[in-house]
Amino acid sequence: MSRVRYGSRAVNRLSRRRVLAIAATAGVGVSVAGVTGLSLAGETTATDDGQPLVISLRDASKGTFDIFSGGSRTTLTDKKLAARLLKAVKR
Amino acid sequence: MSSHREAPEISKDPVADSSDLYAFVSPDDPDTVTIIANYVPLQLPASGPNFFEFGDDVLYEIHIDSNGDARPDLTYQFRFRTELRNNNTFLYNTGQIKSLDDPNWNRRQFYSVTKVDAHGKSTVLAAKLPCPPCNVGKLSIPDYSSLAEDAVKKLKTGEKVFAGQRADAFFVDLGAIFDLGTLRPFQDKHLVGQKLFNYAGKAVNATDKLNVHSIAIQVPLSTVRRDGKKKVRGRDPGAVIGVWTSASRRQVQVRHGDKKNADVEVGPQVQVSRLGNPLFNEVIVPMAQKDKWNSLPPTDDKLFAAFVEKPELASLLPVLYPGLFPNLDKLNKAKTPRADLVAILLTGIPDGLIDNFQNATGDTKADMLRLNTAVPPAKSPKAFGLLAGDLAGFPNGRRIEDDVVSISIRAIAGVTFALVDETFKPDAAAGLVEQGLSIKNVSSGLLKKFPFLGTPFDGFDNP
């Protein structure tokens, strides 16, 4: 099944610096602008240049983020980043 | 219905809603299996200006298990893309459509076919195949049948494919069945109906003259069988395949709400619709768990086995039709697990229960349409399939003309329990009960060759 087949990518593929850059650009749970649309013949992957990326703060208290990119979901934990984002949206 | 709008969430997402799944050894090419997965159900033919189409944002899949573990050994994926020719018209077609590349056809849809093996390796078999248009009307499309025939494509790897609008050939008296389980031929025997009627009613095919979008594929038997065998004996476990279809959507969708940034869809595919045996999610699974069932793979169906062992409908029949099902009533009250239904729906029918037949896939309980591919197509198919001694019919796979509603009701009413308990005597009514419809109540008729489903009803004559 698709649900099973597409596994999460390793967290270390995204550096902290990269995530911070994304956060600074996109704000909370917002995608980075990029080329949209999916390939007719296949899935896009996280390594596709210019593909959108969406970060979702799943658990603010634990600083757990889901990062959606191409056909993958990656989990990341960063309490400080969560706190900064919450401050940005005045929560 | 078989699986039209069968769960609360998917009923609101028709583009991804699987409504019927068929799998049968092809009568037009007996060395192949034909699998048809229908989506976008209940289409009114007159649907302009925005005629029905597949979802560009949906991943459609047909899965085949060849070794009985309820995991796909072979998956065909179908992805669609819509293209607009003319941005300055509101029309689907600006003149007559006489070919699949006719410049008058404004909104066209194309699809790719990808094959995924048991190890997850993907191979794109076709990158851009055309769907036929919807059947707008005879003025717009003077020869729809030829146009649709042109959309049947043979792939280099041996498969034949078609994706596009067809007439829905599923037949069901939906209005009566979901009005307190009424079967019109027995309405005067019904708990409430006997107060309203003193005559047997005539069934109504609620899905007649409606269209659907079909994904059809014809695959060489050697491609779907375990070990790639061209010939296999019926008793060989390798003769049996399990088939199901699924539709998935990206986990995240962001609507930007402005002109500068297009909407975004990213993340893993998340399954939103599944279909193996007809009526499984519709009639067996409780409403509170139907959405969950749609999200899970067949390997998780042990979670639902209890609903197969003690189906709700079996307990309702003696109540709804007083005095007609005394033996079923006793069976229900004894709380005897329905091993017959578990075999039919979750594990396959083992060798020895029915003469010269088996379609067992092992102990893994999973809802798959099981087909013994060694059984050749019947010369004279019987609507009651296996129950009528026609080994090529449901629940050995499923043909378009099989009366799966009546077969399922009879099975639940107890006719198949005698297969696993010789001391059980099915009620006379269990062998007679039926919805009162057949493929003759499908106005479109069927084609004699792939993709078998009839020409969709056109919008001009069928408002």
Coordinates of C-alpha atoms in Angstrom, one line a residue:
Chain A
M1 CA 0.0 0.0 0.0
S2 CA 1.1 3.5 -0.7
R3 CA 0.7 4.4 3.0
V4 CA 3.2 1.8 3.9
R5 CA 5.5 2.1 1.0
Y6 CA 6.5 5.7 1.4
G7 CA 8.6 5.8 4.5
S8 CA 9.9 8.8 6.3
R9 CA 13.2 10.1 5.2
A10 CA 16.1 10.4 7.7
V11 CA 16.0 13.5 9.8
N12 CA 19.6 14.3 9.2
R13 CA 18.9 15.1 5.6
L14 CA 17.7 18.5 6.7
S15 CA 20.3 20.4 8.7
R16 CA 19.2 22.7 11.5
R17 CA 20.5 25.6 9.6
R18 CA 18.3 24.7 6.6
V19 CA 15.2 24.3 8.8
L20 CA 15.8 27.6 10.5
A21 CA 16.1 29.2 7.1
I22 CA 12.8 27.7 6.1
A23 CA 11.2 28.8 9.3
A24 CA 12.4 32.3 8.8
T25 CA 11.1 32.4 5.3
A26 CA 7.8 30.6 5.8
G27 CA 6.6 31.2 9.3
V28 CA 4.5 28.7 11.1
G29 CA 3.1 25.7 9.1
V30 CA 3.4 27.5 5.8
S31 CA 5.1 26.2 2.7
V32 CA 8.1 27.7 1.1
A33 CA 7.2 29.0 -2.3
G34 CA 8.3 26.9 -5.2
V35 CA 7.3 25.1 -8.3
T36 CA 4.1 23.2 -7.8
G37 CA 2.6 20.3 -9.6
L38 CA 3.4 16.7 -9.6
S39 CA 4.9 14.6 -12.2
L40 CA 2.4 12.6 -14.3
A41 CA 4.6 9.6 -14.4
G42 CA 5.9 9.4 -10.9
E43 CA 6.2 10.8 -7.4
T44 CA 8.3 13.8 -6.6
T45 CA 11.0 13.3 -4.0
A46 CA 12.5 15.5 -1.3
T47 CA 15.5 16.1 -3.4
D48 CA 13.6 17.7 -6.3
D49 CA 14.9 21.3 -6.6
G50 CA 12.4 24.0 -6.0
Q51 CA 9.6 21.7 -4.7
P52 CA 7.5 23.1 -2.0
L53 CA 8.1 22.1 1.6
V54 CA 5.6 22.3 4.5
I55 CA 6.4 22.3 8.2
S56 CA 3.7 21.5 10.7
L57 CA 4.2 22.0 14.4
R58 CA 2.5 18.8 15.7
D59 CA 3.3 19.1 19.4
A60 CA 4.4 22.5 20.7
S61 CA 5.2 21.4 24.2
K62 CA 7.7 18.8 22.9
G63 CA 8.8 20.8 19.9
T64 CA 7.8 18.0 17.5
F65 CA 7.6 19.1 13.8
D66 CA 6.5 17.2 10.8
I67 CA 8.3 18.2 7.6
F68 CA 6.5 17.4 4.4
S69 CA 8.5 17.5 1.2
G70 CA 7.9 15.7 -2.1
G71 CA 6.5 12.3 -1.2
S72 CA 8.0 12.1 2.3
R73 CA 7.3 13.2 5.9
T74 CA 10.2 13.7 8.3
T75 CA 9.9 14.2 12.0
L76 CA 12.1 16.7 13.8
T77 CA 12.3 17.8 17.4
D78 CA 13.4 21.4 18.2
K79 CA 11.9 23.0 21.3
K80 CA 13.6 26.3 20.7
L81 CA 12.3 26.6 17.2
A82 CA 8.8 25.7 18.4
A83 CA 9.1 28.4 21.1
R84 CA 10.2 31.0 18.5
L85 CA 7.4 30.2 16.2
L86 CA 4.8 30.3 18.9
K87 CA 6.1 33.7 19.9
A88 CA 5.8 34.8 16.3
V89 CA 2.1 34.0 16.2
K90 CA 1.6 35.4 19.8
R91 CA 0.6 32.1 21.4
Chain B
M1 CA -24.4 -0.3 -3.1
S2 CA -21.2 -2.3 -3.8
S3 CA -19.1 0.5 -2.5
H4 CA -20.6 3.7 -3.9
R5 CA -20.4 6.3 -1.1
E6 CA -20.0 3.4 1.4
A7 CA -18.2 5.4 4.2
P8 CA -19.0 8.8 5.6
E9 CA -15.7 10.6 4.6
I10 CA -15.3 9.1 1.1
S11 CA -18.9 9.8 0.3
K12 CA -17.8 13.5 0.3
D13 CA -14.9 12.8 -2.0
P14 CA -16.3 11.1 -5.1
V15 CA -13.3 11.6 -7.2
A16 CA -11.4 9.2 -5.0
D17 CA -14.3 6.9 -4.2
S18 CA -13.9 3.4 -5.5
S19 CA -17.3 2.0 -6.3
D20 CA -16.8 -1.4 -7.8
L21 CA -14.0 -3.8 -8.5
Y22 CA -14.1 -6.7 -10.9
A23 CA -11.5 -9.4 -11.6
F24 CA -12.1 -12.3 -13.9
V25 CA -10.3 -14.5 -16.4
S26 CA -10.9 -12.6 -19.7
P27 CA -13.5 -14.3 -22.0
D28 CA -12.0 -12.4 -25.0
D29 CA -8.4 -13.6 -24.1
P30 CA -8.4 -16.5 -21.5
D31 CA -4.6 -16.2 -21.0
T32 CA -5.2 -12.9 -19.3
V33 CA -7.1 -11.5 -16.3
T34 CA -9.2 -8.4 -16.6
I35 CA -9.4 -6.1 -13.6
I36 CA -11.7 -3.1 -13.6
A37 CA -11.7 -0.5 -10.8
N38 CA -14.5 2.0 -10.9
Y39 CA -14.3 5.5 -9.4
V40 CA -16.4 8.7 -9.4
P41 CA -19.7 6.9 -9.0
L42 CA -23.3 8.0 -9.7
Q43 CA -22.6 10.4 -12.6
L44 CA -25.6 12.0 -14.2
P45 CA -24.9 11.9 -18.0
A46 CA -26.0 15.5 -18.5
S47 CA -23.3 17.2 -16.5
G48 CA -22.0 20.1 -18.5
P49 CA -20.2 22.3 -18.6
N50 CA -17.9 20.6 -16.1
F51 CA -18.1 16.9 -17.0
F52 CA -16.7 14.2 -14.7
E53 CA -13.0 13.3 -14.7
F54 CA -10.4 11.5 -12.6
G55 CA -8.6 13.5 -9.9
D56 CA -5.2 14.9 -10.9
D57 CA -4.4 14.9 -7.2
V58 CA -5.4 11.3 -6.6
L59 CA -3.1 8.2 -6.9
Y60 CA -5.2 5.3 -8.1
E61 CA -3.8 1.8 -7.6
I62 CA -4.7 -1.8 -8.4
H63 CA -2.9 -4.3 -6.2
I64 CA -2.4 -8.0 -6.8
D65 CA -1.2 -10.4 -4.1
S66 CA 0.1 -13.7 -5.6
N67 CA 1.5 -15.4 -2.5
G68 CA -1.3 -15.1 0.1
D69 CA 0.3 -12.6 2.5
A70 CA -2.2 -9.8 1.6
R71 CA 0.7 -7.6 0.6
P72 CA 1.0 -6.5 -3.1
D73 CA 3.4 -8.4 -5.2
L74 CA 2.4 -6.3 -8.2
T75 CA 0.8 -2.9 -8.2
Y76 CA -0.4 -0.8 -11.2
Q77 CA -0.5 2.9 -10.4
F78 CA -2.5 5.4 -12.5
R79 CA -1.9 9.1 -12.3
F80 CA -3.9 11.6 -14.3
R81 CA -3.3 15.1 -15.6
T82 CA -5.9 17.4 -17.2
E83 CA -4.9 19.8 -20.0
L84 CA -6.8 22.8 -21.2
R85 CA -6.5 23.8 -24.9
N86 CA -8.3 27.1 -24.8
N87 CA -8.3 29.4 -21.8
N88 CA -10.9 31.7 -23.3
T89 CA -13.9 29.5 -23.5
F90 CA -16.2 28.1 -20.8
L91 CA -16.9 25.1 -23.1
Y92 CA -15.8 21.5 -22.7
N93 CA -15.8 21.2 -26.5
T94 CA -16.1 24.0 -29.1
G95 CA -17.3 21.8 -31.9
Q96 CA -17.7 18.1 -32.7
I97 CA -15.1 15.6 -31.2
K98 CA -14.2 13.1 -33.8
S99 CA -10.8 11.9 -32.6
L100 CA -8.8 11.8 -29.3
D101 CA -6.7 14.7 -30.5
D102 CA -9.6 16.7 -32.0
P103 CA -8.8 20.4 -31.6
N104 CA -12.5 21.0 -30.7
W105 CA -12.0 19.1 -27.5
N106 CA -10.9 21.7 -25.0
R107 CA -10.5 19.8 -21.7
R108 CA -8.6 16.5 -22.1
Q109 CA -7.2 14.1 -19.6
F110 CA -4.1 11.9 -19.8
Y111 CA -2.7 9.3 -17.6
S112 CA 0.4 7.4 -16.8
V113 CA 0.8 3.7 -15.9
T114 CA 3.5 2.6 -13.4
K115 CA 4.2 -0.9 -12.4
V116 CA 5.5 -1.5 -8.9
D117 CA 7.0 -4.9 -8.0
A118 CA 7.0 -6.8 -4.7
H119 CA 10.3 -5.0 -3.7
G120 CA 8.8 -1.5 -4.4
K121 CA 10.7 -1.0 -7.7
S122 CA 8.7 1.2 -10.0
T123 CA 8.7 1.1 -13.8
V124 CA 6.8 3.6 -15.8
L125 CA 5.0 1.6 -18.5
A126 CA 3.3 4.5 -20.3
A127 CA 3.8 8.2 -19.7
K128 CA 0.9 9.9 -21.4
L129 CA -2.1 7.9 -22.6
P130 CA -5.3 9.6 -23.6
C131 CA -8.7 9.2 -21.8
P132 CA -11.7 9.4 -24.0
P133 CA -14.0 12.4 -23.4
C134 CA -17.2 12.1 -21.4
N135 CA -20.2 11.2 -23.5
V136 CA -21.5 14.8 -23.9
G137 CA -24.2 14.0 -26.5
K138 CA -24.7 12.8 -30.0
L139 CA -24.3 16.2 -31.5
S140 CA -20.9 16.8 -29.9
I141 CA -19.7 13.2 -30.3
P142 CA -21.3 11.4 -33.3
D143 CA -19.4 8.1 -32.8
Y144 CA -18.6 7.7 -29.2
S145 CA -17.9 3.9 -29.4
S146 CA -15.1 4.3 -31.9
L147 CA -13.6 7.1 -29.9
A148 CA -13.6 5.0 -26.8
E149 CA -12.2 2.0 -28.7
D150 CA -9.3 4.2 -29.8
A151 CA -8.5 4.8 -26.1
V152 CA -7.8 1.1 -25.5
K153 CA -4.0 0.8 -25.5
K154 CA -1.7 -2.2 -25.6
L155 CA 1.5 -1.7 -23.7
K156 CA 4.8 -3.1 -24.8
T157 CA 4.9 -5.2 -21.6
G158 CA 1.8 -7.1 -22.6
E159 CA -0.9 -5.3 -20.7
K160 CA -4.0 -3.7 -22.3
V161 CA -5.3 -0.5 -20.6
F162 CA -8.3 1.8 -20.7
A163 CA -9.2 4.7 -18.4
G164 CA -12.3 6.8 -18.9
Q165 CA -16.0 7.1 -18.6
R166 CA -18.3 4.0 -18.8
A167 CA -21.8 3.1 -18.0
D168 CA -22.1 1.7 -14.5
A169 CA -23.2 -1.9 -14.8
F170 CA -23.6 -2.5 -11.1
F171 CA -27.3 -3.3 -10.4
V172 CA -28.9 -2.9 -7.0
D173 CA -32.3 -2.0 -5.6
L174 CA -30.7 0.6 -3.4
G175 CA -33.9 2.5 -2.4
A176 CA -35.6 -0.6 -1.1
I177 CA -32.5 -2.3 0.6
F178 CA -31.7 0.8 2.7
D179 CA -35.4 1.3 3.5
L180 CA -35.3 -1.1 6.5
G181 CA -33.7 -3.9 4.5
T182 CA -36.6 -4.4 2.1
L183 CA -36.3 -6.8 -0.8
R184 CA -39.2 -5.9 -3.1
P185 CA -39.9 -9.5 -4.3
F186 CA -40.5 -10.3 -0.5
Q187 CA -41.9 -6.9 0.6
D188 CA -45.2 -8.5 1.7
K189 CA -43.2 -10.8 4.0
H190 CA -41.3 -7.9 5.6
L191 CA -42.0 -6.9 9.2
V192 CA -43.3 -3.5 8.2
G193 CA -43.9 -4.1 4.6
Q194 CA -46.6 -6.8 5.3
K195 CA -48.7 -4.0 6.7
L196 CA -48.3 -2.0 3.5
F197 CA -48.3 -4.6 0.7
N198 CA -50.2 -7.8 -0.1
Y199 CA -48.2 -8.5 -3.2
A200 CA -44.6 -9.1 -4.2
G201 CA -43.0 -6.0 -5.7
K202 CA -40.8 -5.5 -8.7
A203 CA -37.2 -4.4 -8.0
V204 CA -35.8 -1.1 -9.3
N205 CA -32.2 -0.8 -10.5
A206 CA -31.1 2.4 -8.7
T207 CA -27.8 2.7 -10.5
D208 CA -29.2 2.3 -14.1
K209 CA -28.5 5.0 -16.6
L210 CA -25.7 6.5 -14.5
N211 CA -22.0 6.6 -15.5
V212 CA -18.8 6.0 -13.7
H213 CA -15.1 6.4 -14.5
S214 CA -13.3 3.1 -15.0
I215 CA -9.7 2.1 -14.8
A216 CA -9.4 -1.2 -16.7
I217 CA -6.4 -3.4 -17.2
Q218 CA -5.9 -6.8 -18.9
V219 CA -2.8 -8.6 -17.7
P220 CA -1.3 -11.9 -18.9
L221 CA -1.9 -14.6 -16.3
S222 CA 1.8 -15.4 -16.2
T223 CA 2.4 -11.8 -15.0
V224 CA 0.1 -12.0 -12.0
R225 CA 0.7 -15.6 -10.9
R226 CA 3.3 -16.6 -8.4
D227 CA 6.5 -17.7 -10.1
G228 CA 5.1 -16.4 -13.4
K229 CA 3.6 -19.8 -14.4
K230 CA 1.8 -19.8 -17.8
K231 CA -0.1 -23.0 -16.9
V232 CA -1.2 -24.0 -13.5
R233 CA -3.6 -26.6 -12.0
G234 CA -6.7 -25.4 -10.1
R235 CA -5.5 -27.0 -6.8
D236 CA -2.2 -25.3 -7.0
P237 CA -2.0 -22.5 -4.4
G238 CA -0.2 -20.5 -7.0
A239 CA -3.3 -20.4 -9.1
V240 CA -5.0 -17.9 -6.8
I241 CA -4.5 -14.2 -6.7
G242 CA -5.9 -11.6 -4.4
V243 CA -6.9 -8.2 -5.9
W244 CA -7.9 -4.9 -4.4
T245 CA -7.9 -1.3 -5.4
S246 CA -7.1 1.9 -3.5
A247 CA -7.0 5.6 -3.9
S248 CA -4.7 7.9 -2.0
R249 CA -4.1 11.6 -1.6
R250 CA -1.2 13.7 -0.5
Q251 CA -1.1 14.1 3.3
V252 CA -0.8 17.9 3.1
Q253 CA -2.6 20.4 1.0
V254 CA -2.1 24.2 1.4
R255 CA -4.5 26.5 -0.3
H256 CA -2.6 29.8 -0.8
G257 CA -5.7 31.8 -1.6
D258 CA -3.9 34.2 -3.9
K259 CA -2.9 34.4 -7.6
K260 CA 0.9 34.5 -7.0
N261 CA 1.3 31.1 -5.3
A262 CA -0.3 28.0 -6.6
D263 CA -1.8 25.5 -4.1
V264 CA 0.6 23.0 -2.7
E265 CA 0.2 19.2 -2.2
V266 CA 3.1 17.4 -0.6
G267 CA 3.9 14.5 1.7
P268 CA 3.3 10.8 1.6
Q269 CA 0.3 9.4 -0.1
V270 CA -2.4 8.6 2.4
Q271 CA -5.0 6.0 1.5
V272 CA -8.6 7.3 1.5
S273 CA -10.5 4.6 -0.3
R274 CA -10.1 0.8 -0.6
L275 CA -12.2 -2.0 -2.2
G276 CA -11.8 -5.7 -2.4
N277 CA -14.9 -7.8 -2.1
P278 CA -18.1 -5.9 -2.9
L279 CA -20.1 -4.8 0.1
F280 CA -17.4 -5.6 2.7
N281 CA -17.1 -2.0 4.0
E282 CA -20.6 -1.2 3.1
V283 CA -22.5 -4.0 4.9
I284 CA -20.0 -5.7 7.2
V285 CA -18.0 -2.9 8.8
P286 CA -19.9 -0.7 11.4
M287 CA -20.4 2.9 10.3
A288 CA -18.1 4.2 13.1
Q289 CA -15.2 2.2 11.6
K290 CA -15.8 2.6 7.9
D291 CA -13.4 5.6 7.4
K292 CA -10.7 3.7 9.4
W293 CA -11.2 0.6 7.2
N294 CA -10.7 2.7 4.1
S295 CA -7.3 4.0 5.4
L296 CA -5.9 0.6 6.2
P297 CA -4.2 -2.1 4.1
P298 CA -5.7 -5.6 3.9
T299 CA -3.1 -6.9 6.3
D300 CA -5.0 -5.1 9.0
D301 CA -8.3 -6.8 8.3
K302 CA -8.0 -9.1 11.3
L303 CA -9.2 -6.0 13.2
F304 CA -12.6 -6.5 11.4
A305 CA -12.8 -10.3 11.5
A306 CA -15.3 -10.2 14.3
F307 CA -17.8 -8.4 12.2
V308 CA -17.5 -11.1 9.5
E309 CA -17.9 -13.9 12.1
K310 CA -21.0 -12.2 13.5
P311 CA -22.4 -10.0 10.7
E312 CA -25.1 -7.6 11.8
L313 CA -27.2 -8.4 8.7
A314 CA -27.5 -12.0 9.8
S315 CA -29.1 -11.0 13.0
L316 CA -31.5 -8.6 11.3
L317 CA -32.9 -11.0 8.7
P318 CA -35.0 -13.1 11.2
V319 CA -36.3 -9.9 12.7
L320 CA -37.1 -8.2 9.4
Y321 CA -38.7 -11.3 7.8
P322 CA -40.6 -12.9 10.7
G323 CA -40.8 -16.7 10.5
L324 CA -38.7 -17.1 7.4
F325 CA -35.3 -17.7 8.9
P326 CA -35.7 -19.9 12.0
N327 CA -32.5 -21.9 11.5
L328 CA -30.5 -18.7 10.9
D329 CA -32.0 -17.3 14.1
K330 CA -30.9 -20.4 16.1
L331 CA -27.4 -20.1 14.5
N332 CA -27.2 -16.4 15.5
K333 CA -28.4 -17.1 19.1
A334 CA -25.8 -19.9 19.4
K335 CA -23.2 -17.2 18.7
T336 CA -21.5 -19.6 16.3
P337 CA -18.7 -17.8 14.4
R338 CA -19.5 -17.7 10.7
A339 CA -16.5 -19.7 9.4
D340 CA -18.1 -19.8 6.0
L341 CA -18.1 -16.0 5.6
V342 CA -14.6 -15.8 7.0
A343 CA -13.5 -18.2 4.2
I344 CA -15.4 -16.4 1.5
L345 CA -14.3 -12.9 2.5
L346 CA -11.0 -13.1 4.4
T347 CA -9.1 -16.3 3.7
G348 CA -10.5 -17.9 0.5
I349 CA -12.4 -21.1 0.2
P350 CA -10.2 -24.1 0.9
D351 CA -10.0 -27.2 -1.2
G352 CA -12.5 -29.9 -0.3
L353 CA -15.6 -27.7 0.5
I354 CA -16.7 -27.3 -3.1
D355 CA -16.0 -30.0 -5.8
N356 CA -13.0 -29.2 -7.9
F357 CA -12.6 -25.7 -6.5
Q358 CA -10.5 -23.7 -4.1
N359 CA -9.4 -20.1 -3.9
A360 CA -7.7 -20.1 -0.6
T361 CA -4.8 -17.8 0.1
G362 CA -3.7 -19.0 3.5
D363 CA -4.4 -18.0 7.1
T364 CA -3.9 -14.3 6.7
K365 CA -7.3 -12.7 7.1
A366 CA -7.6 -10.0 4.5
D367 CA -10.4 -8.6 2.4
M368 CA -9.3 -9.3 -1.2
L369 CA -11.2 -10.4 -4.3
R370 CA -9.8 -13.9 -4.7
L371 CA -9.6 -15.4 -8.1
N372 CA -8.5 -18.9 -9.0
T373 CA -6.9 -18.1 -12.4
A374 CA -7.0 -21.8 -13.5
V375 CA -10.8 -21.7 -13.8
P376 CA -11.6 -20.8 -17.4
P377 CA -14.4 -18.4 -18.3
A378 CA -17.8 -19.9 -18.2
K379 CA -19.6 -20.4 -21.6
S380 CA -22.9 -19.6 -20.0
P381 CA -22.2 -17.5 -16.9
K382 CA -24.7 -17.8 -14.1
A383 CA -25.7 -14.7 -12.1
F384 CA -25.4 -16.6 -8.8
G385 CA -21.9 -17.6 -9.6
L386 CA -20.3 -20.2 -7.2
L387 CA -23.7 -20.7 -5.5
A388 CA -25.1 -21.9 -8.8
G389 CA -22.2 -24.2 -9.5
D390 CA -20.5 -21.7 -11.9
L391 CA -16.9 -21.8 -10.7
A392 CA -15.9 -18.8 -12.7
G393 CA -18.2 -16.5 -10.9
F394 CA -18.3 -14.6 -7.6
P395 CA -16.9 -15.2 -5.0
N396 CA -14.3 -16.6 -7.3
G397 CA -13.2 -13.2 -8.5
R398 CA -16.1 -11.1 -9.7
R399 CA -17.7 -10.7 -13.2
I400 CA -19.7 -7.8 -14.2
E401 CA -22.9 -9.9 -14.6
D402 CA -22.6 -11.5 -11.1
D403 CA -25.5 -10.6 -8.8
V404 CA -23.2 -9.9 -5.9
V405 CA -26.0 -8.4 -3.8
S406 CA -28.2 -11.5 -3.9
I407 CA -25.2 -13.9 -3.5
S408 CA -24.1 -12.0 -0.4
I409 CA -27.6 -11.9 1.1
R410 CA -28.0 -15.7 0.5
A411 CA -24.5 -16.4 2.0
I412 CA -25.3 -14.2 5.1
A413 CA -28.7 -15.8 5.4
G414 CA -26.9 -19.1 5.9
V415 CA -26.8 -21.1 2.6
T416 CA -23.0 -21.3 2.8
F417 CA -22.8 -22.3 6.4
A418 CA -23.7 -25.9 5.5
L419 CA -20.3 -26.0 3.7
V420 CA -18.5 -25.8 7.1
D421 CA -21.2 -27.6 9.2
E422 CA -23.0 -30.5 7.6
T423 CA -25.5 -30.6 10.4
F424 CA -26.8 -27.1 9.6
K425 CA -29.9 -27.0 7.4
P426 CA -30.3 -23.6 5.7
D427 CA -33.8 -22.1 5.8
A428 CA -35.7 -22.6 2.6
A429 CA -36.0 -18.8 2.3
A430 CA -32.1 -18.5 2.4
G431 CA -32.0 -20.3 -0.9
L432 CA -34.7 -18.2 -2.5
V433 CA -34.0 -14.7 -1.3
E434 CA -32.8 -12.3 -4.0
Q435 CA -33.1 -8.6 -4.8
G436 CA -34.9 -9.3 -8.1
L437 CA -32.5 -7.8 -10.5
S438 CA -30.0 -9.1 -13.1
I439 CA -27.6 -7.8 -15.7
K440 CA -30.7 -7.5 -17.9
N441 CA -31.8 -4.6 -15.8
V442 CA -28.6 -2.7 -16.9
S443 CA -29.8 -0.6 -19.9
S444 CA -26.3 -0.1 -21.3
G445 CA -25.6 -3.7 -21.9
L446 CA -22.0 -5.0 -22.0
L447 CA -19.3 -5.2 -24.6
K448 CA -18.0 -8.6 -25.6
K449 CA -14.4 -7.5 -25.4
F450 CA -12.2 -5.3 -23.2
P451 CA -13.0 -3.1 -21.4
F452 CA -16.4 -4.9 -21.3
L453 CA -18.4 -2.1 -19.6
G454 CA -20.9 -0.5 -21.9
T455 CA -20.9 2.9 -23.6
P456 CA -21.6 5.6 -21.1
F457 CA -25.1 7.2 -21.3
D458 CA -24.9 10.4 -23.2
G459 CA -26.1 13.7 -21.8
F460 CA -28.4 14.6 -24.7
D461 CA -30.7 11.6 -24.3
N462 CA -30.3 11.0 -20.6
P463 CA -30.8 14.3 -18.7

